[in-house]
Coordinates of C-alpha atoms and ligand atoms in Angstrom, one line a residue:
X793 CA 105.8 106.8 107.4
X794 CA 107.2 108.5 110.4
X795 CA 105.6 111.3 112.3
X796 CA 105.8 113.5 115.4
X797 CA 102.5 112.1 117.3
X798 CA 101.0 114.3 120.1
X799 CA 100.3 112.3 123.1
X800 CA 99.3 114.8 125.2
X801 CA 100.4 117.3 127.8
X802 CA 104.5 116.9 127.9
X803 CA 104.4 113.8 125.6
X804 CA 105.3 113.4 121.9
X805 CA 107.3 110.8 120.1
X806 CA 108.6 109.8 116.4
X807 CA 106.9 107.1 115.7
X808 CA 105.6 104.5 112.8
X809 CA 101.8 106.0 111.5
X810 CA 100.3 105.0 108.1
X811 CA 100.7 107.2 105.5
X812 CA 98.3 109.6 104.3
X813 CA 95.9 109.2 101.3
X814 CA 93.8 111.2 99.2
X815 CA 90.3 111.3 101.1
X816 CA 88.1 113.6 98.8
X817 CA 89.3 115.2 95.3
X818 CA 90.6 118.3 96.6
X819 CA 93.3 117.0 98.7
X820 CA 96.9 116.9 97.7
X821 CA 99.8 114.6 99.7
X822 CA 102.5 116.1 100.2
X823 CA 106.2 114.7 100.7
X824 CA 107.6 117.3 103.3
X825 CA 111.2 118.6 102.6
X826 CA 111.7 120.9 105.1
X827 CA 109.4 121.5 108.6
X828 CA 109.7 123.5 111.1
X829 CA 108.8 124.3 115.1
X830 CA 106.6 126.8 116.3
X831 CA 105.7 128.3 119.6
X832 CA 102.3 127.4 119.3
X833 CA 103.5 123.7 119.2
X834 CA 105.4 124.2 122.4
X835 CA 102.0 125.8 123.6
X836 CA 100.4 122.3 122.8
X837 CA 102.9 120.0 124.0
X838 CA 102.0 122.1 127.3
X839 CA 98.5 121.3 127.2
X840 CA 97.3 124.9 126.6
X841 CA 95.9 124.3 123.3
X842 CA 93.1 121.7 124.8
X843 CA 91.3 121.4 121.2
X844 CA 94.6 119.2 120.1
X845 CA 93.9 116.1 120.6
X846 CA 96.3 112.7 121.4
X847 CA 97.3 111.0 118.8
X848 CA 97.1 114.1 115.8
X849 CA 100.6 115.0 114.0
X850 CA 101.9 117.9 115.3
X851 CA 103.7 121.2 112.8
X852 CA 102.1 123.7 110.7
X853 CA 104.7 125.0 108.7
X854 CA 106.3 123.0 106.0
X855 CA 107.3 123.2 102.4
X856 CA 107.5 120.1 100.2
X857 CA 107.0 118.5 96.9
X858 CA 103.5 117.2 95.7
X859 CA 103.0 113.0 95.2
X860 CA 100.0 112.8 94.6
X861 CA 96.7 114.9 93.9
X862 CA 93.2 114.1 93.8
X863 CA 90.9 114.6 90.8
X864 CA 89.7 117.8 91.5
X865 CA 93.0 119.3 91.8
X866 CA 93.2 121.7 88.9
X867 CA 96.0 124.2 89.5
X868 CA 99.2 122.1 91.1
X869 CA 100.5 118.5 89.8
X870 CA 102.9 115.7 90.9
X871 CA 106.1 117.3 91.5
X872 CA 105.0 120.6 92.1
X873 CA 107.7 122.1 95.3
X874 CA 104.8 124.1 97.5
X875 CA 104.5 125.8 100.5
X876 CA 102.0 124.5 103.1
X877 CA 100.0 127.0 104.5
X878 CA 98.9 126.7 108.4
X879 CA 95.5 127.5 107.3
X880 CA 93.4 125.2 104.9
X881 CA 90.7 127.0 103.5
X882 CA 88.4 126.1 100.6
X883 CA 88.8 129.7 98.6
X884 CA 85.1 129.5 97.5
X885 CA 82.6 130.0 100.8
X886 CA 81.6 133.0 102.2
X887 CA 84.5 134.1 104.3
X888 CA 87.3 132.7 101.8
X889 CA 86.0 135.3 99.2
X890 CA 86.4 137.9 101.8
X891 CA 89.7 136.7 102.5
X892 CA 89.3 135.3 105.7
X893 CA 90.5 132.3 105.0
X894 CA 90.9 131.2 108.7
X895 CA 87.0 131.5 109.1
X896 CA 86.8 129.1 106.1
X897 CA 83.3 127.4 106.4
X898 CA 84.0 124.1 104.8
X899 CA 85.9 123.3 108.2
X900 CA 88.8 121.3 107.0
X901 CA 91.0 122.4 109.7
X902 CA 94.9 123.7 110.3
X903 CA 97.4 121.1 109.8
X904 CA 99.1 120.2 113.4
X905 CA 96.6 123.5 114.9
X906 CA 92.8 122.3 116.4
X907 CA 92.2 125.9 117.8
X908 CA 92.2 127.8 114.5
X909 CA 89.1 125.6 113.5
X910 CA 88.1 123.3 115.6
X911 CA 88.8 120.1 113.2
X912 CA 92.4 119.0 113.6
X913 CA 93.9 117.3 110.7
X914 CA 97.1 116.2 110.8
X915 CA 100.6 118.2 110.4
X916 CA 103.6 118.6 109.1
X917 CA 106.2 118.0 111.4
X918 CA 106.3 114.1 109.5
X919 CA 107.4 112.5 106.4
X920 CA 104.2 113.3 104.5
X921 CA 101.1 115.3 104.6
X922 CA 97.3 115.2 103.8
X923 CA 96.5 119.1 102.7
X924 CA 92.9 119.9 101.9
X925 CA 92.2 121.7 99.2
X926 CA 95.3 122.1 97.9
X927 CA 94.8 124.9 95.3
X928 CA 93.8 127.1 97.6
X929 CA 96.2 126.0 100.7
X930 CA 99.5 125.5 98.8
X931 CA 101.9 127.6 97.2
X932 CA 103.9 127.0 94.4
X933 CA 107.7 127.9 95.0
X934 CA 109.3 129.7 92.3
X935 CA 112.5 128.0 91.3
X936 CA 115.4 130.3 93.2
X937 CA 113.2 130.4 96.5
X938 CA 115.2 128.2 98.8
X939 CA 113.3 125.8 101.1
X940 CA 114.6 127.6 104.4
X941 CA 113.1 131.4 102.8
X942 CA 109.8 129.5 101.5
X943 CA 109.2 127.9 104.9
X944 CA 108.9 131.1 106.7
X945 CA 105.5 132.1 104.4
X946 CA 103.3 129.3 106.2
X947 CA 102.9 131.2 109.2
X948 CA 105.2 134.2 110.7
X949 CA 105.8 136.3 107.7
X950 CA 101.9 136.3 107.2
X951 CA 101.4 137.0 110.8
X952 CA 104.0 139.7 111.1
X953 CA 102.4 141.4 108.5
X954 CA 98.4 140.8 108.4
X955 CA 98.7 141.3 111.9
X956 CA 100.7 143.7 112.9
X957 CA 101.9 145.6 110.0
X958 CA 98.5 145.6 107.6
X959 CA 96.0 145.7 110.5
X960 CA 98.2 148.4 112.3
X961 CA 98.1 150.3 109.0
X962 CA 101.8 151.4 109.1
X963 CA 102.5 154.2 106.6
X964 CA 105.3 156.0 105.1
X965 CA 106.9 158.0 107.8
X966 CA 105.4 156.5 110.6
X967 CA 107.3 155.5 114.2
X968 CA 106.6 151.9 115.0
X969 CA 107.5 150.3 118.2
X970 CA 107.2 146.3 117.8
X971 CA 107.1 144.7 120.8
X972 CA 108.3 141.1 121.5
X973 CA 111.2 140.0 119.1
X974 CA 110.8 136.5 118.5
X975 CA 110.0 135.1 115.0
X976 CA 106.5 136.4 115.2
X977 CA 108.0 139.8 116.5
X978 CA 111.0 139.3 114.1
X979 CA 108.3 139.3 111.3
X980 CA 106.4 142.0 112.3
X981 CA 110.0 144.0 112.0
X982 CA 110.8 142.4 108.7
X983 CA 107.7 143.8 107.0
X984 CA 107.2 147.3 108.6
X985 CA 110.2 148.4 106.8
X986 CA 108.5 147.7 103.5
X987 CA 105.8 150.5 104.1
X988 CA 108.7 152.8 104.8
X989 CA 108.6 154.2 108.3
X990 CA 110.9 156.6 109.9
X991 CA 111.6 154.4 112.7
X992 CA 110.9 150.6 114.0
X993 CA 111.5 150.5 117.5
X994 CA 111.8 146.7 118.8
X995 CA 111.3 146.4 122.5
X996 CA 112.1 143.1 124.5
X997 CA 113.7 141.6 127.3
X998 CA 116.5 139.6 125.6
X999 CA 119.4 141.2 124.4
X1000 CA 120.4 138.5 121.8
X1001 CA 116.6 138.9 120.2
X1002 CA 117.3 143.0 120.4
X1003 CA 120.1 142.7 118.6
X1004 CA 118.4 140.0 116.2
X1005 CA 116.0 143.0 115.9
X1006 CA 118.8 145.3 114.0
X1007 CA 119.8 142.7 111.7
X1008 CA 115.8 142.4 110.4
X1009 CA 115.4 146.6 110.5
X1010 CA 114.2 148.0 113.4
X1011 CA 116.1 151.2 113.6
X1012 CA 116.3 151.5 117.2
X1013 CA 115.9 149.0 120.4
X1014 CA 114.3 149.7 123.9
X1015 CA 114.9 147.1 126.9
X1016 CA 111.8 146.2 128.4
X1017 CA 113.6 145.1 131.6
X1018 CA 115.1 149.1 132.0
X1019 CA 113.3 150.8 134.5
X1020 CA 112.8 153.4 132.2
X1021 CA 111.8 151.9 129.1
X1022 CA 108.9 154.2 129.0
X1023 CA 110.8 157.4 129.0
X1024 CA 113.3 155.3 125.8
X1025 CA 110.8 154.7 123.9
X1026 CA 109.3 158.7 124.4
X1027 CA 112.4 160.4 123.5
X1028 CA 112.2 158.6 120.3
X1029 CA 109.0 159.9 119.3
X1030 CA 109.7 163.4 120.3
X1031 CA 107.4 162.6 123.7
X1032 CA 103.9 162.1 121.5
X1033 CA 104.1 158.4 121.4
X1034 CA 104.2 155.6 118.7
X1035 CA 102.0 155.9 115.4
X1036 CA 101.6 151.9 115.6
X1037 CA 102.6 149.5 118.2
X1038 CA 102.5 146.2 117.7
X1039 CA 102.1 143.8 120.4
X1040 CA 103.9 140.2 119.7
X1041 CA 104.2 138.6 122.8
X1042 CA 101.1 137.5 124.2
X1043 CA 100.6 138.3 127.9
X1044 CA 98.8 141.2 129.5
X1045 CA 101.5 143.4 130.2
X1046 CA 103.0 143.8 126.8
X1047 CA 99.4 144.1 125.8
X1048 CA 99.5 147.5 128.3
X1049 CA 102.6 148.9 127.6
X1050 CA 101.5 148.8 123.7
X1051 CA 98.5 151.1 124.9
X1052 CA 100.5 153.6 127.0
X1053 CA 103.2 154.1 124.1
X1054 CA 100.8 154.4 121.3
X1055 CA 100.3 158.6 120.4
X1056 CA 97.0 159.4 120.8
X1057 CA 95.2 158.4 116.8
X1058 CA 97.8 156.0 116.6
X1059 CA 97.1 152.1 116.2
X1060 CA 97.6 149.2 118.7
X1061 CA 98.1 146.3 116.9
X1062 CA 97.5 142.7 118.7
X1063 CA 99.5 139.8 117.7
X1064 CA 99.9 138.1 120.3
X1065 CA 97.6 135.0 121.2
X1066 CA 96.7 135.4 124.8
X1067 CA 95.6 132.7 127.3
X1068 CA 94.7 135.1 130.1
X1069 CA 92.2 138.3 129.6
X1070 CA 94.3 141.5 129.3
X1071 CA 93.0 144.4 130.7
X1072 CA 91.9 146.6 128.9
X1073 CA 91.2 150.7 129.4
X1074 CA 88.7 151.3 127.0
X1075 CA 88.4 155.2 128.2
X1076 CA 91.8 155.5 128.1
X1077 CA 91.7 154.6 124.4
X1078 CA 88.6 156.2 123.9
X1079 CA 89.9 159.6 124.8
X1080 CA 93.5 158.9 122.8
X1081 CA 91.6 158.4 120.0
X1082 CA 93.0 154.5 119.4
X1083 CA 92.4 152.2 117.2
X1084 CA 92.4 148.9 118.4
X1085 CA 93.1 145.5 116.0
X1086 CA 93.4 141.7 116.7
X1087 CA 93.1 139.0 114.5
X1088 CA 94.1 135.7 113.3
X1089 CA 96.7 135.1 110.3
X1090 CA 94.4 134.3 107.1
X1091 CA 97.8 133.7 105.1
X1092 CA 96.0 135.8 102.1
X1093 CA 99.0 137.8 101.1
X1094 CA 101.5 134.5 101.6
X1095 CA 101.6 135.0 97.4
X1096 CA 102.6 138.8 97.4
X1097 CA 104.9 138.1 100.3
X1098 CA 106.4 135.1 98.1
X1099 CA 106.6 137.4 95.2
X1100 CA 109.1 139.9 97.6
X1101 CA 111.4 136.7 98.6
X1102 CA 111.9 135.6 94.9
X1103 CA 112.7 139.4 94.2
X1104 CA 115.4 139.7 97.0
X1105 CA 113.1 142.6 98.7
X1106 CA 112.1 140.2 101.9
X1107 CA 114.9 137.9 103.3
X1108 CA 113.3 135.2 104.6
X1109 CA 116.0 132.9 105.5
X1110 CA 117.3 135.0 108.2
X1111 CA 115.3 133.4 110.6
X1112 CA 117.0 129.9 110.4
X1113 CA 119.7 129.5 113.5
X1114 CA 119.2 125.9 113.2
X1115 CA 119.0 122.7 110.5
X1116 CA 117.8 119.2 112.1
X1117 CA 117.6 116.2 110.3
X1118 CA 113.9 115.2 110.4
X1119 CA 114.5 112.2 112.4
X1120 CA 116.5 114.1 114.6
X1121 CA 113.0 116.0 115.9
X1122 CA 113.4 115.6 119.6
X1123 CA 116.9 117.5 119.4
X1124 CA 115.6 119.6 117.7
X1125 CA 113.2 120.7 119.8
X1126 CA 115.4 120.3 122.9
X1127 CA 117.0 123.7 121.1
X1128 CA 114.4 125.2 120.4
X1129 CA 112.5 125.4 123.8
X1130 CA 115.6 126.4 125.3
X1131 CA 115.7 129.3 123.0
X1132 CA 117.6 131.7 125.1
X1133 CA 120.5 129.7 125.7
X1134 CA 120.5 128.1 122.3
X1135 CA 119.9 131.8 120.5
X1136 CA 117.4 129.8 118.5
X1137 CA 115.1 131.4 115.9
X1138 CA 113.7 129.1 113.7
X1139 CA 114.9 125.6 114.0
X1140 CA 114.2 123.8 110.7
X1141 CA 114.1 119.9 109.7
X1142 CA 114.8 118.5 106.2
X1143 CA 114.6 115.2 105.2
Ligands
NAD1238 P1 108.1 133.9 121.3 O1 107.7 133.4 122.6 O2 109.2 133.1 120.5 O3 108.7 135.4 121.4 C1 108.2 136.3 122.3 C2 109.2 137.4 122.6 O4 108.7 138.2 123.6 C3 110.5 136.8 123.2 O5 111.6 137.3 122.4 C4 110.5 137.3 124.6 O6 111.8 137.6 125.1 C5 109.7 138.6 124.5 N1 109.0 139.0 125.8 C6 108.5 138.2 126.7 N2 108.0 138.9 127.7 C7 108.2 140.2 127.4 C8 108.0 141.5 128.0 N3 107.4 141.5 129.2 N4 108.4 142.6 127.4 C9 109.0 142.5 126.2 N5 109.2 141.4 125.5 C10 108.9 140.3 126.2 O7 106.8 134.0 120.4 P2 106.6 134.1 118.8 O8 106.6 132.7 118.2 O9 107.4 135.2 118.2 O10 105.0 134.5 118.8 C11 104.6 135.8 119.4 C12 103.1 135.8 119.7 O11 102.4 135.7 118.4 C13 102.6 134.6 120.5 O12 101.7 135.0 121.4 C14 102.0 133.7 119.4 O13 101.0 132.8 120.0 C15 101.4 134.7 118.6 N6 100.9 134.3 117.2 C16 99.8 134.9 116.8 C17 99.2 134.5 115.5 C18 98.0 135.2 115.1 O14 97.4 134.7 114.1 N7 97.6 136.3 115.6 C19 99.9 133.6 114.8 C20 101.1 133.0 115.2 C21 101.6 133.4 116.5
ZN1239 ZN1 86.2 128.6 102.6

């Protein structure tokens, strides 16, 4: 088959690798239909993501149809049309039945992602796939979910939510100030509106992501370039600060400004994966009273957010700007990297 091979830093190509086979009994293969390109795997290609080694697959995000399971298999069969999840996870050890399925013991690994778990196996961003215990790491996809809607449930639509949105326990009423709007960011902005708050308040640099911002919710938007960004995002909170900010960029001084806007007893909610230390006030949050949350996405409530797509309540597709054949991977991500001039969200690839 054909895949997109990481040959590290700055190097990947399409090439010829042989296809994937059941290995133990829980694995399923799966034929991917549509893929898609994150930011992490930019991250990789850059040589930030060191635990990647040459010569894996690279994607994590993929939905596709089932051709072949292994013995143990017992809730998905041949032909089944299933969302990968970017976590594997055995759904039986210790920290599965806590729902920390990214902390899975059995050690599997992410598909296309060493750094989640140390063990790279092989991703999606190819013609086929290897998933490890596939009852626990695939979805089914109700018939009437389209491909470009289930896609989005591997990885951002948990993210935006577990991370931001559950961990920053957003409630009815609330102000929320998300900031970064990219698909993570995008996400977060998505989901908030299902707990009902009074106002999501998307802060970022780019104008064409602000505006993306309005079509996914958020109520108001606050350019982080303005001088006074500070004082925009005050007068919408009547001066007391955000009840949850949600930080979806990943560098220290979004991290910072998510601490100075958040009302004292509000929530700070880290998203964002940072490669540098942020600095952080401790006695400043200590006196406001904050409560501080980080995590990594477990993809436990990909089936409840599944359940809201196939009901019309979440629309998922809105983050595809762009369709790729699959063999057309390089263009691809020639558009997506250059996501400012391209106004690319998510770029997707079908077969
Ligand atoms: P992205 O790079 O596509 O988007 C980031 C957005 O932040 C862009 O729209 C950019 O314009 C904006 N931005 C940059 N600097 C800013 C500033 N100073 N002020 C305001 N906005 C600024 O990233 P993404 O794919 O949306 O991911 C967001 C973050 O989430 C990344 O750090 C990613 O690694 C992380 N992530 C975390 C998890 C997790 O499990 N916690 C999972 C997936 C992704
Ligand atoms: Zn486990």
């Amino acid at each position: 088959m054909k895949a997109l091979v990481f040959h590290g830093p700055g190097s990947k190509a399409w090439e010829d690798v042989a296809d994937p086979r059941i290995q133990r009994p829980t694995d399923a293969i799966v034929r991917i239909d549509t893929t898609t390109i994150c930011g992490t795997d930019l991250h990789i290609l850059k040589g930030d993501v060191p635990t990647v080694q040459e010569g894996r697959v690279l994607g994590h995000e993929g939905v596709g149809t089932i051709t072949a399971v292994g013995a143990g298999v017992q809730r998905l069969a041949v032909g089944d049309r299933v969302i990968v999840s970017c976590i594997t996870a055995c759904g039986m050890c210790e920290y599965c039945r806590r729902g920390l399925f990214s902390h899975c013991l059995a050690d599997e690994g992410a598909p296309g992602l060493g750094w989640v778990l140390g063990h790279l196996i092989d991703g999606t961003q190819a013609e086929q796939v290897r998933i490890p215990f596939a009852d626990s790491s695939l979805h089914k996809v109700p018939e009437g979910v389209e491909d470009a809607a289930a896609v989005m449930l591997s990885d951002i639509l948990p993210t935006g939510f577990e991370i931001g949105v559950r961990n920053g326990r957003v409630s009815p009423g609330d102000v929320v100030a998300v900031v970064g709007a990219g698909p993570v960011g995008l996400a977060a902005v998505m989901t908030s509106v299902l707990a009902g708050p009074s106002r999501v308040i998307a802060v970022d640099l780019d104008a064409h992501r602000l505006d993306q911002a309005l079509r996914f919710g958020a109520s108001d938007v606050v350019d982080a370039g303005d001088p006074d960004w500070y004082d925009q995002v005050m007068a919408r909170t009547d001066g007391l600060g955000v009840d949850v900010a949600i930080e979806a960029v990943g560098v220290p001084d979004t991290f910072t400004m998510c601490t100075r806007i958040v009302r004292p007893g509000g929530h700070v909610a880290n998203v964002g994966v940072h490669g540098r230390p942020v600095e952080l006030a401790l006695q400043e949050l200590w006196i406001k009273d904050v409560t501080l949350t980080t995590g990594l996405v477990s993809t436990s409530t990909t089936p409840m957010l599944l359940r809201l797509v196939e009901q019309h309540k979440l629309a998922a597709a809105a983050f595809a700007t762009h369709t790729f054949a699959l063999d057309h991977i390089d263009e691809a991500y020639e558009v997506f990297s250059h996501a400012a001039e391209t106004k690319a969200l998510k770029v997707l690839l079908t077969r």
